[in-house]
XYZ file of C-alpha atoms in Angstrom:
338
model
C 20.011 29.338 75.617
C 19.361 29.531 71.764
C 19.980 25.952 70.133
C 23.310 25.901 68.153
C 23.343 25.129 64.046
C 25.950 22.497 63.265
C 27.399 22.789 60.020
C 28.900 19.861 58.065
C 29.121 19.770 54.405
C 29.255 16.172 54.269
C 28.717 13.040 56.520
C 31.536 10.695 55.104
C 34.458 9.475 57.519
C 34.394 10.585 61.262
C 31.871 13.584 60.197
C 28.612 11.686 61.175
C 30.043 10.568 64.287
C 31.226 14.314 65.029
C 27.881 15.828 64.056
C 25.829 13.150 66.428
C 28.275 13.597 69.395
C 28.031 17.407 68.833
C 24.100 17.531 68.845
C 24.238 15.336 72.076
C 26.713 17.658 73.805
C 25.608 20.829 72.940
C 21.596 20.170 72.258
C 22.108 21.401 68.466
C 20.861 20.583 65.030
C 22.333 20.210 61.748
C 21.863 23.120 59.437
C 22.468 24.212 55.823
C 23.402 27.261 54.111
C 20.081 29.210 54.434
C 20.118 28.407 58.070
C 23.721 29.967 58.377
C 22.654 33.117 56.379
C 19.142 33.669 58.226
C 19.008 32.236 61.144
C 20.347 34.269 64.591
C 21.028 31.182 66.469
C 24.775 30.507 67.017
C 26.437 28.419 64.579
C 29.387 26.018 64.438
C 31.150 24.835 61.553
C 32.290 21.180 62.796
C 35.589 21.503 60.293
C 36.194 24.590 58.642
C 38.868 22.978 56.182
C 36.144 21.368 54.147
C 34.153 24.549 53.695
C 36.684 27.235 54.084
C 35.091 30.049 51.739
C 31.808 29.254 53.272
C 33.145 29.754 56.940
C 34.693 33.018 55.819
C 31.581 34.600 54.221
C 29.141 33.418 56.437
C 31.177 34.464 59.540
C 31.199 37.900 58.269
C 27.828 38.133 56.960
C 26.487 36.896 60.326
C 28.713 39.164 62.054
C 26.727 42.381 60.377
C 24.026 41.197 62.812
C 25.757 40.361 65.711
C 25.146 36.689 65.352
C 27.716 34.351 66.543
C 29.802 31.987 64.410
C 32.259 29.341 65.865
C 34.694 27.303 63.722
C 36.695 24.111 64.534
C 40.227 24.309 63.024
C 41.698 20.879 62.634
C 44.767 21.446 60.767
C 46.628 24.997 61.874
C 50.030 23.756 60.700
C 49.774 24.106 57.129
C 48.193 27.929 57.481
C 51.143 28.765 59.910
C 53.928 27.311 57.981
C 52.614 26.405 54.600
C 54.387 28.508 51.607
C 51.893 28.513 48.956
C 50.012 31.527 48.145
C 46.897 29.684 49.141
C 47.915 28.839 52.525
C 49.465 32.224 53.062
C 45.963 33.819 52.313
C 44.369 31.465 54.448
C 46.505 32.382 57.330
C 46.086 36.072 56.541
C 42.154 35.753 56.514
C 42.194 33.770 59.679
C 44.431 36.280 61.195
C 41.633 38.997 60.037
C 38.565 37.193 61.583
C 40.249 37.176 65.081
C 39.153 41.086 65.105
C 35.811 40.311 64.705
C 34.140 39.843 67.994
C 31.296 37.326 67.257
C 33.633 35.134 65.250
C 35.476 32.297 67.354
C 37.820 30.131 65.610
C 39.046 27.404 67.758
C 41.715 24.942 67.142
C 41.683 21.052 68.059
C 45.488 21.161 68.591
C 46.104 22.817 71.973
C 47.894 26.061 71.828
C 50.509 24.850 74.522
C 51.865 22.510 71.696
C 52.545 25.522 69.599
C 52.199 29.164 70.675
C 51.682 30.501 66.982
C 48.493 28.862 66.744
C 46.986 31.790 68.718
C 47.896 33.924 65.636
C 45.355 32.457 63.565
C 42.580 31.127 66.443
C 40.720 32.579 69.228
C 41.207 29.632 71.471
C 41.219 25.817 71.189
C 39.773 22.717 72.832
C 40.763 19.299 72.806
C 39.903 16.958 70.051
C 36.465 15.529 70.765
C 38.061 11.889 70.048
C 40.078 12.513 73.373
C 36.989 12.805 75.408
C 34.031 11.617 73.371
C 33.742 7.412 74.850
C 30.825 6.965 77.186
C 30.446 4.685 79.985
C 28.730 2.324 77.739
C 31.448 2.182 74.970
C 34.070 1.717 77.795
C 32.009 -1.418 78.979
C 31.818 -2.673 75.825
C 35.480 -2.604 75.331
C 36.360 -4.084 78.644
C 33.975 -6.946 77.521
C 35.825 -7.423 74.500
C 39.190 -7.258 76.036
C 38.096 -9.954 78.395
C 36.503 -11.916 75.605
C 32.942 -11.762 77.373
C 31.300 -10.521 74.018
C 30.663 -12.635 71.036
C 31.006 -12.170 67.214
C 33.714 -10.596 64.909
C 35.214 -8.662 67.382
C 36.410 -11.814 69.772
C 37.038 -13.979 66.668
C 39.799 -10.981 65.703
C 41.140 -10.563 69.242
C 41.716 -14.163 69.722
C 43.283 -14.508 66.331
C 45.889 -12.100 66.904
C 46.378 -13.292 70.163
C 47.142 -16.995 68.598
C 49.310 -15.238 66.047
C 51.428 -13.157 68.507
C 51.858 -16.570 70.674
C 53.150 -14.242 73.602
C 54.656 -11.801 71.612
C 53.629 -8.079 72.447
C 51.447 -6.371 69.501
C 52.066 -3.106 67.637
C 48.637 -2.110 65.768
C 48.091 0.388 63.128
C 44.545 1.236 63.088
C 42.414 2.711 60.118
C 43.001 3.493 56.597
C 46.915 3.055 55.829
C 48.632 5.243 53.664
C 52.194 7.222 53.677
C 50.494 10.018 55.690
C 49.718 7.190 58.382
C 53.319 6.454 58.365
C 52.694 2.965 57.110
C 55.684 3.014 54.954
C 57.955 3.303 58.313
C 55.442 0.820 59.928
C 56.567 -1.648 57.528
C 60.129 -0.683 57.423
C 60.359 -0.627 61.438
C 59.097 -4.543 61.367
C 62.223 -5.218 59.284
C 64.601 -4.029 62.108
C 66.870 -6.237 63.818
C 65.109 -8.413 66.470
C 61.836 -6.792 66.229
C 59.977 -9.698 64.842
C 61.284 -11.783 67.460
C 59.496 -9.954 70.262
C 56.784 -8.116 68.469
C 53.863 -8.718 65.936
C 52.814 -6.001 64.014
C 49.149 -5.733 62.673
C 47.020 -3.225 60.830
C 43.209 -2.998 60.206
C 41.920 -0.841 57.634
C 42.058 -0.192 53.802
C 45.556 0.176 52.263
C 46.087 2.531 49.576
C 47.319 1.679 46.405
C 50.689 3.273 46.813
C 51.422 1.312 49.875
C 50.770 -2.005 48.541
C 54.218 -2.646 48.354
C 54.684 -2.273 51.938
C 51.626 -4.260 52.746
C 53.540 -7.086 50.742
C 56.878 -6.645 52.439
C 55.239 -6.558 55.850
C 53.173 -9.567 55.211
C 56.303 -11.418 53.919
C 58.166 -10.524 57.179
C 54.958 -11.951 59.216
C 52.950 -9.109 59.869
C 49.023 -9.427 59.886
C 47.451 -6.962 57.566
C 43.604 -6.710 57.566
C 43.181 -4.702 54.302
C 39.613 -4.055 54.397
C 37.100 -2.102 56.063
C 36.844 -2.578 59.729
C 33.833 -2.493 61.731
C 33.432 -0.525 65.077
C 33.417 -3.534 67.029
C 36.687 -4.909 65.274
C 38.335 -1.645 66.039
C 37.692 -2.109 69.593
C 39.131 -5.458 69.439
C 42.171 -4.114 67.532
C 42.678 -1.746 70.487
C 42.072 -4.320 72.987
C 44.661 -6.874 71.163
C 47.414 -3.681 71.216
C 50.272 -3.333 73.762
C 50.669 0.033 71.880
C 49.112 1.841 69.242
C 50.984 3.185 66.034
C 50.637 6.960 65.917
C 54.277 7.760 64.284
C 52.391 9.679 61.244
C 54.256 11.541 58.480
C 55.381 15.436 58.727
C 52.512 16.158 56.281
C 50.040 14.838 58.763
C 51.017 16.541 61.885
C 47.787 17.332 62.971
C 45.019 15.928 65.900
C 44.750 12.352 65.686
C 41.298 10.524 66.445
C 43.590 7.130 66.725
C 45.829 8.529 69.380
C 42.643 9.926 70.985
C 40.861 6.201 71.336
C 43.899 4.818 72.585
C 44.526 7.788 75.373
C 40.831 6.895 76.628
C 41.494 3.376 76.710
C 44.462 3.682 78.493
C 47.001 2.195 75.680
C 50.308 3.549 74.946
C 51.075 4.955 71.704
C 54.056 5.127 69.390
C 54.494 8.766 67.790
C 57.053 10.657 65.606
C 59.563 12.510 67.658
C 58.960 16.114 67.449
C 55.342 16.104 66.310
C 52.579 17.882 67.566
C 51.517 14.283 69.083
C 54.670 13.598 70.758
C 54.681 17.131 72.336
C 50.975 16.478 73.399
C 52.216 13.231 75.114
C 54.903 14.651 76.780
C 52.633 17.801 78.017
C 49.695 15.529 79.293
C 51.856 12.527 80.837
C 50.514 10.030 78.244
C 52.473 6.800 77.944
C 54.383 6.828 74.684
C 57.749 6.188 72.824
C 59.036 8.372 70.298
C 60.424 7.273 66.810
C 63.296 9.495 65.377
C 65.309 8.684 61.822
C 68.266 7.444 64.218
C 66.475 5.632 66.651
C 66.899 1.963 67.927
C 63.425 0.541 67.072
C 63.682 -2.302 69.360
C 65.148 -0.494 72.216
C 62.537 1.939 71.950
C 59.771 -0.528 71.842
C 61.233 -2.541 74.811
C 61.232 0.926 76.888
C 57.451 1.070 76.358
C 55.605 2.247 79.583
C 52.773 -0.129 80.628
C 49.106 0.627 79.971
C 47.469 2.922 82.514
C 44.047 4.007 83.373
C 43.780 7.786 83.451
C 41.057 10.480 84.079
C 42.538 12.559 81.246
C 39.279 12.299 79.282
C 37.318 14.094 82.037
C 39.685 16.635 82.303
C 39.711 17.304 78.560
C 35.995 17.196 78.246
C 35.506 19.776 81.202
C 37.964 22.320 79.560
C 36.745 21.728 75.890
C 32.990 21.992 77.235
C 33.581 25.365 78.887
C 35.602 26.962 76.193
C 32.529 25.836 73.286
C 30.177 27.520 75.944
C 32.035 30.352 75.966
C 32.541 30.929 72.266
C 28.828 30.341 71.446
C 26.891 31.801 74.340
C 29.465 34.035 75.998
C 28.883 32.103 79.291
C 30.997 29.156 80.946
C 29.180 25.837 81.712
C 28.565 26.833 85.271
C 27.152 30.113 84.492
C 25.066 28.554 82.002
C 23.860 25.957 84.334
C 23.357 28.403 86.892
């Protein structure tokens, strides 16, 4: 099989981890615009939203020579339901690309959650962050969870345990803003009885427009780490969690790496009722509670199912890897290995 070119405009945020993971997974290498234009090796855009015009142009250019191009679509919902001229044009162009056989747009939101996704995509995979944790990372998580490691991660875990004093812990992980539902996270902590039974904590920079919610929730007794969080500290936050906050805004209705990590570690999640994440949890049998506008927060939290060990990640990996092989090389994994 020809090596796959991997295109990512930058390496900020999750992009560096995505690139490293796909390089190991597919035996690929990072490419640039020159490679996209002049190499016959199959090419994959790791996130077409960051370079949509380049994806469109290079895919059509490469199709003239029969060269395969694959693009991962992170946010299908805006293109499907957006009303702006830009989003309607994006939807139209994605639909037209479906007519080009050597171009494959793959959604990282399963089509089972919204049948309309297949109007603008040729297929789908599970988000990498639902199945990318290897045995070494799982072992490290277990060591941190059992306080068998040392350093900042265990210090953070023990600090949260002391603050909780026997209460269960709801943790919001990563950068916090209104898209991540930090305003609701703060307001829900004020619901009657919640603080008596639960500790709310967050780890990650809080946006400027959410500082008022940060002050509000801290005054109520929550613990907010408004700073950069290391990878080990992220594991400690998961390890401390009774449940992970994933009840994001309607404007952020897309695949969630935070939810993906929680699923791989077997930790229940809180999701927004009716969201893609909610439907995903229902479809895949993931332990969760859903929050709506009129819900009794305390009762919802108290009905939370316990953490469970599952083998979902392996199933997600097998399905996704097979879809990627077919899109890139026209053969399933078994056919490629055979």
